Amino acid sequence: MTGRVVAPDAAGIRAAVELLRAGSVVAFPTETVYGLGADAFSVKAVAEIYRLKNRPSWNPLIVHVADVAAAGSLVEEWPAAADDLAARFWPGPLTLVFRRAPHLAGVGADNDTIAIRVPAHPVALRLLEACRLPLAAPSANRSESISPTTAEHVVRSLPDVPLVLDGGPSSWGIESTVLDLTTPTPTLLRPGALGLRAIRSVTGAIALPGNGPADGTARPSPGMSRRHYAPRARLILAPEVGETGEETGVLAYEGPEGKNRELLPADPREYAADLYAALHRLDDAGVATILVQEPPDTEDWLAVRDRLTRAAAR
Ligand code: TXA
Ligand code: MG
């Protein structure tokens, strides 16, 4: 079956709910990137996510819920910091890791924690409310490749997904920030759309991760493997980027725009919003190498630098 892209109107949502309730998968828009959703506590449905994405079984999934009450029902312990963070940032691009409620079996990867977020995209919320299921949803792309920020990116990466709800381009364009609340000090597991300054304004200090161990071994955030988010072309980060060519594309935030030369805004939020789409465009142009002008080494650029570094890892 090839992917069917539909408008997120009443009929589209109904079709999506039917598939989800039958234990199948549906791709849907979120404000960060498109997700590949399935009933979070159906073994069959979750297995289908791992199969379609070719995702390693040790990498657990984020569970998406409609509201704070639904999140509370999935956890063993709801720390005080979660109240403040949820009140301030949900719905939105912040994923919180809790101790998992003991009655819940593993979501894909079997561990005693659970990552949860309430997405802010109106279509995602409409879908969650209509299906009345917590939805496990990783980014809707083949494992290790670039996350999708449009419905078209989804069908190109995952042609076998039965249904894609088309909600237009994702506004943040980069994945949610993942914060572990099971540690005495909240610990950043993945830098993402929501900046650290905003989080600290609510929690006070947060612990930052060190350099993780190699792939496949135990790590605090299993998804943070070294190579990830990669385009087809070889990506090279450099302080100075030179000329483009038939074989060489450039991604910069300064200088002119041109053939095989993508110019992104010099503001980290605006840069992130178009980053994956720009990498998709350069891949489509058929270049073998993408030279990326290294973004500034400041906290505001943390998530962008993280994704570019992983995309460049070989
Ligand atoms: O913005 C997003 O978060 C998107 C949209 C669709 O919501 N989803 C997303 O999911 O990026 P995924 O599967 O591509 O990334 C999930 C990240 C991985 O790094 C994974 O290891 C981590 O969250 N994660 C999930 N469950 C975890 C847990 N129990 N403990 C620690 N990390 C966890
Ligand atoms: Mg992903």
XYZ file of C-alpha atoms and ligand atoms in Angstrom:
348
model
C 0.000 0.000 0.000
C 1.277 3.495 -0.718
C 0.885 6.406 1.629
C -2.379 8.281 1.402
C -2.177 11.969 2.239
C -5.487 13.412 3.414
C -6.780 16.734 4.698
C -7.270 16.808 8.467
C -11.018 17.475 8.140
C -13.741 15.440 9.852
C -13.461 12.615 7.307
C -9.661 12.541 7.549
C -9.714 12.410 11.341
C -12.371 9.676 11.224
C -10.226 7.569 8.882
C -7.214 8.086 11.157
C -9.149 7.110 14.278
C -10.394 3.920 12.596
C -6.848 2.887 11.709
C -5.515 3.693 15.191
C -8.302 1.791 16.885
C -7.595 -1.190 14.632
C -3.978 -1.265 15.822
C -2.529 0.347 12.699
C -0.387 3.491 12.344
C -1.106 7.035 11.136
C 1.292 9.897 10.456
C 0.127 13.233 11.825
C 1.475 16.779 12.080
C 2.860 18.207 15.285
C 4.317 21.653 15.853
C 7.845 20.140 15.970
C 7.961 17.476 13.243
C 5.483 14.926 11.845
C 4.942 11.892 14.080
C 4.192 8.254 13.227
C 1.433 7.494 15.705
C 0.026 4.273 17.117
C -1.871 3.129 20.209
C 0.912 3.393 22.792
C -0.156 0.287 24.697
C -0.945 -2.020 21.793
C 1.976 -4.382 21.306
C 0.966 -4.972 17.685
C 0.612 -1.291 16.841
C 3.892 -0.298 18.469
C 5.692 -3.158 16.692
C 4.417 -1.720 13.401
C 6.082 1.632 14.206
C 9.427 -0.086 14.792
C 9.056 -2.125 11.601
C 8.120 0.791 9.344
C 10.891 3.015 10.698
C 13.463 0.224 10.930
C 14.023 1.580 14.432
C 16.295 -0.300 16.826
C 14.257 -1.949 19.569
C 16.294 -0.345 22.367
C 15.101 3.155 21.439
C 11.876 3.967 23.338
C 9.019 6.136 22.043
C 7.448 9.364 23.265
C 3.794 9.011 24.280
C 1.528 11.879 23.159
C -1.552 12.709 25.190
C -4.306 15.333 24.989
C -3.861 16.919 28.421
C -2.132 16.890 31.803
C -4.717 14.554 33.356
C -4.030 11.919 30.708
C -0.295 12.283 31.347
C -0.811 11.836 35.084
C -2.563 8.504 34.569
C 0.547 7.022 32.926
C 3.104 7.814 35.596
C 3.996 6.348 38.957
C 5.063 9.640 40.427
C 4.214 13.172 39.334
C 6.951 15.492 40.632
C 6.141 19.067 41.625
C 8.345 20.386 38.815
C 6.029 18.662 36.325
C 3.094 20.800 37.477
C 5.003 23.991 36.796
C 6.500 22.799 33.517
C 3.199 21.468 32.202
C 1.332 24.627 33.226
C 3.862 26.762 31.399
C 4.835 24.704 28.333
C 2.049 22.217 27.530
C 0.708 21.948 24.948
C 4.127 22.472 23.383
C 7.547 21.141 22.376
C 8.661 19.765 25.761
C 8.829 16.026 26.504
C 9.055 14.987 30.163
C 10.424 11.642 31.382
C 8.737 10.109 34.441
C 8.724 6.848 36.366
C 6.252 4.695 34.487
C 3.035 3.578 36.177
C 3.648 -0.058 37.157
C 0.499 -1.364 35.460
C 1.775 -0.305 32.035
C 3.779 -2.695 29.934
C 6.766 -1.347 28.014
C 6.094 0.951 25.091
C 8.304 -0.779 22.584
C 11.538 -0.647 24.521
C 10.956 -2.118 27.950
C 12.076 0.149 30.769
C 10.624 1.635 33.923
C 10.319 5.191 32.674
C 7.993 6.873 30.194
C 8.452 9.977 28.029
C 5.294 12.076 27.578
C 4.264 15.281 25.863
C 1.113 17.211 24.940
C 1.656 18.461 21.373
C 0.469 21.954 20.430
C -0.605 21.326 16.825
C -4.405 21.643 16.492
C -4.576 18.555 14.253
C -2.575 16.456 16.727
C -4.859 17.565 19.559
C -7.994 16.904 17.505
C -6.701 13.411 16.712
C -5.806 12.649 20.354
C -9.220 13.807 21.519
C -11.041 11.858 18.812
C -9.213 8.539 19.243
C -9.067 8.704 23.054
C -5.804 6.758 23.034
C -2.337 7.770 24.183
C -0.313 7.770 20.954
C 3.273 6.618 20.804
C 4.806 8.735 18.056
C 8.403 8.962 16.964
C 9.311 11.254 14.095
C 7.773 9.833 10.899
C 10.981 8.979 9.051
C 13.236 5.965 8.548
C 15.530 5.552 11.520
C 18.625 7.826 11.376
C 17.373 9.986 8.499
C 16.069 13.563 8.585
C 12.820 14.178 10.454
C 9.843 15.198 8.293
C 8.419 18.700 8.527
C 5.825 18.221 5.765
C 3.402 15.452 4.745
C 5.400 15.026 1.527
C 8.585 14.321 3.498
C 6.682 11.575 5.348
C 5.503 9.700 2.255
C 8.932 9.941 0.692
C 10.641 8.483 3.764
C 7.895 6.000 4.669
C 5.990 5.095 1.453
C 4.150 2.259 3.226
C 2.455 4.380 5.885
C -1.297 3.848 5.320
C -2.434 7.417 6.101
C -0.851 10.843 6.522
C -2.872 13.749 7.905
C -1.605 16.859 6.113
C -1.401 19.806 8.502
C 1.044 21.900 6.473
C 4.669 22.558 7.410
C 5.597 22.108 11.103
C 6.163 25.515 12.667
C 9.142 24.636 14.923
C 10.773 22.252 12.457
C 12.963 20.578 15.096
C 12.087 17.906 17.673
C 10.901 18.566 21.213
C 13.302 19.100 24.094
C 13.466 15.961 26.285
C 13.856 16.550 30.028
C 14.257 13.763 32.597
C 12.303 14.403 35.809
C 13.353 11.161 37.521
C 16.661 12.711 38.634
C 16.979 15.020 41.673
C 17.890 17.875 39.314
C 15.972 17.766 36.005
C 18.358 16.443 33.342
C 18.418 17.466 29.696
C 18.318 14.316 27.557
C 17.864 15.947 24.144
C 18.163 19.655 23.313
C 15.227 20.657 21.151
C 12.697 23.272 20.196
C 12.155 24.618 23.700
C 15.261 26.514 24.816
C 17.082 25.945 28.105
C 16.612 29.517 29.278
C 12.839 29.082 29.237
C 13.042 25.770 31.114
C 15.435 27.135 33.745
C 13.077 30.034 34.374
C 10.673 27.415 35.756
C 12.901 24.693 37.236
C 16.050 26.550 38.233
C 19.226 24.584 37.489
C 19.115 21.739 34.987
C 21.788 19.087 34.517
C 23.335 18.793 31.062
C 24.377 15.442 29.583
C 28.019 14.533 29.085
C 29.198 12.824 25.931
C 27.229 9.600 25.694
C 28.645 6.110 25.230
C 28.708 4.383 21.845
C 25.578 3.029 20.097
C 23.536 0.205 21.558
C 24.823 0.357 25.104
C 22.842 1.694 28.040
C 22.617 5.471 28.020
C 20.359 7.952 29.746
C 18.549 8.868 26.520
C 18.704 5.837 24.289
C 17.762 7.760 21.156
C 20.821 9.940 21.268
C 22.984 7.734 19.120
C 25.926 9.440 17.556
C 24.702 9.314 13.971
C 21.149 10.534 13.471
C 19.135 13.093 11.538
C 21.334 12.520 8.495
C 20.668 13.446 4.862
C 21.719 11.090 2.033
C 24.608 13.350 1.120
C 27.713 13.466 3.270
C 27.456 16.439 5.625
C 30.556 18.368 6.657
C 30.559 21.153 9.251
C 33.094 23.889 8.619
C 33.744 27.393 9.970
C 34.036 28.682 6.378
C 32.071 27.283 3.454
C 33.339 27.808 -0.078
C 31.866 27.438 -3.536
C 29.052 25.143 -4.534
C 29.245 22.778 -7.504
C 27.249 20.014 -9.181
C 28.441 17.647 -6.456
C 28.702 20.058 -3.544
C 25.910 21.915 -1.817
C 26.245 24.614 0.810
C 24.052 25.414 3.799
C 24.891 28.792 5.301
C 23.382 31.538 7.415
C 25.462 34.312 5.842
C 26.233 35.280 2.261
C 24.220 34.900 -0.928
C 21.598 32.353 -1.896
C 22.200 30.411 -5.110
C 22.068 27.139 -6.970
C 22.779 24.356 -4.444
C 23.371 27.086 -1.870
C 20.711 27.272 0.841
C 20.685 30.407 2.940
C 18.920 30.027 6.302
C 18.071 32.894 8.702
C 20.760 33.809 11.256
C 18.198 33.467 14.066
C 18.311 29.993 15.707
C 14.550 29.537 15.898
C 13.997 30.575 12.271
C 17.026 28.546 11.183
C 15.677 25.416 12.873
C 12.267 25.881 11.286
C 13.701 25.450 7.771
C 16.771 23.275 8.495
C 15.353 19.831 7.681
C 13.479 21.114 4.633
C 16.730 22.697 3.363
C 18.587 19.392 3.830
C 15.797 17.611 1.947
C 16.120 20.165 -0.911
C 19.881 19.661 -1.159
C 19.419 15.892 -1.142
C 16.850 16.272 -3.932
C 19.334 18.364 -5.930
C 21.543 15.270 -5.921
C 24.686 16.696 -4.328
C 27.136 14.196 -2.829
C 28.415 16.555 -0.135
C 26.784 19.314 1.900
C 29.119 21.863 3.462
C 27.433 23.434 6.463
C 28.575 26.726 7.917
C 29.071 25.969 11.604
C 26.521 27.903 13.704
C 27.696 30.014 16.666
C 28.754 28.066 19.768
C 26.113 29.569 22.054
C 23.289 28.010 24.055
C 20.629 29.429 21.732
C 22.044 27.268 18.953
C 22.364 24.108 21.099
C 19.607 22.060 19.430
C 20.635 23.032 15.884
C 24.299 22.252 16.623
C 23.293 18.915 18.168
C 21.360 17.847 15.051
C 24.066 19.036 12.640
C 26.812 17.263 14.612
C 24.850 14.002 14.549
C 24.048 14.405 10.857
C 27.781 14.840 10.196
C 28.826 11.766 12.241
C 29.947 8.776 10.185
O 9.177 16.514 18.703
C 9.182 15.314 18.992
O 9.539 14.888 20.089
C 8.725 14.340 17.905
C 7.221 14.567 17.659
C 6.622 13.575 16.707
O 6.550 14.581 18.900
N 8.987 12.981 18.286
C 10.264 12.500 18.325
O 10.335 11.168 18.668
O 11.246 13.175 18.079
P 11.626 10.281 18.440
O 11.199 8.893 18.692
O 12.200 10.554 17.102
O 12.570 10.720 19.596
C 12.248 10.376 20.934
C 13.390 10.674 21.859
C 14.523 9.699 21.643
O 15.748 10.384 21.824
C 14.275 8.686 22.770
O 15.416 7.971 23.142
C 13.777 9.579 23.865
O 12.953 10.525 23.204
N 12.979 8.804 24.836
C 11.774 8.225 24.650
N 11.378 7.568 25.772
C 12.362 7.760 26.688
C 12.536 7.337 28.030
N 11.634 6.583 28.660
N 13.672 7.711 28.675
C 14.591 8.469 28.040
N 14.483 8.908 26.762
C 13.385 8.548 26.097
Mg 13.409 10.770 15.363
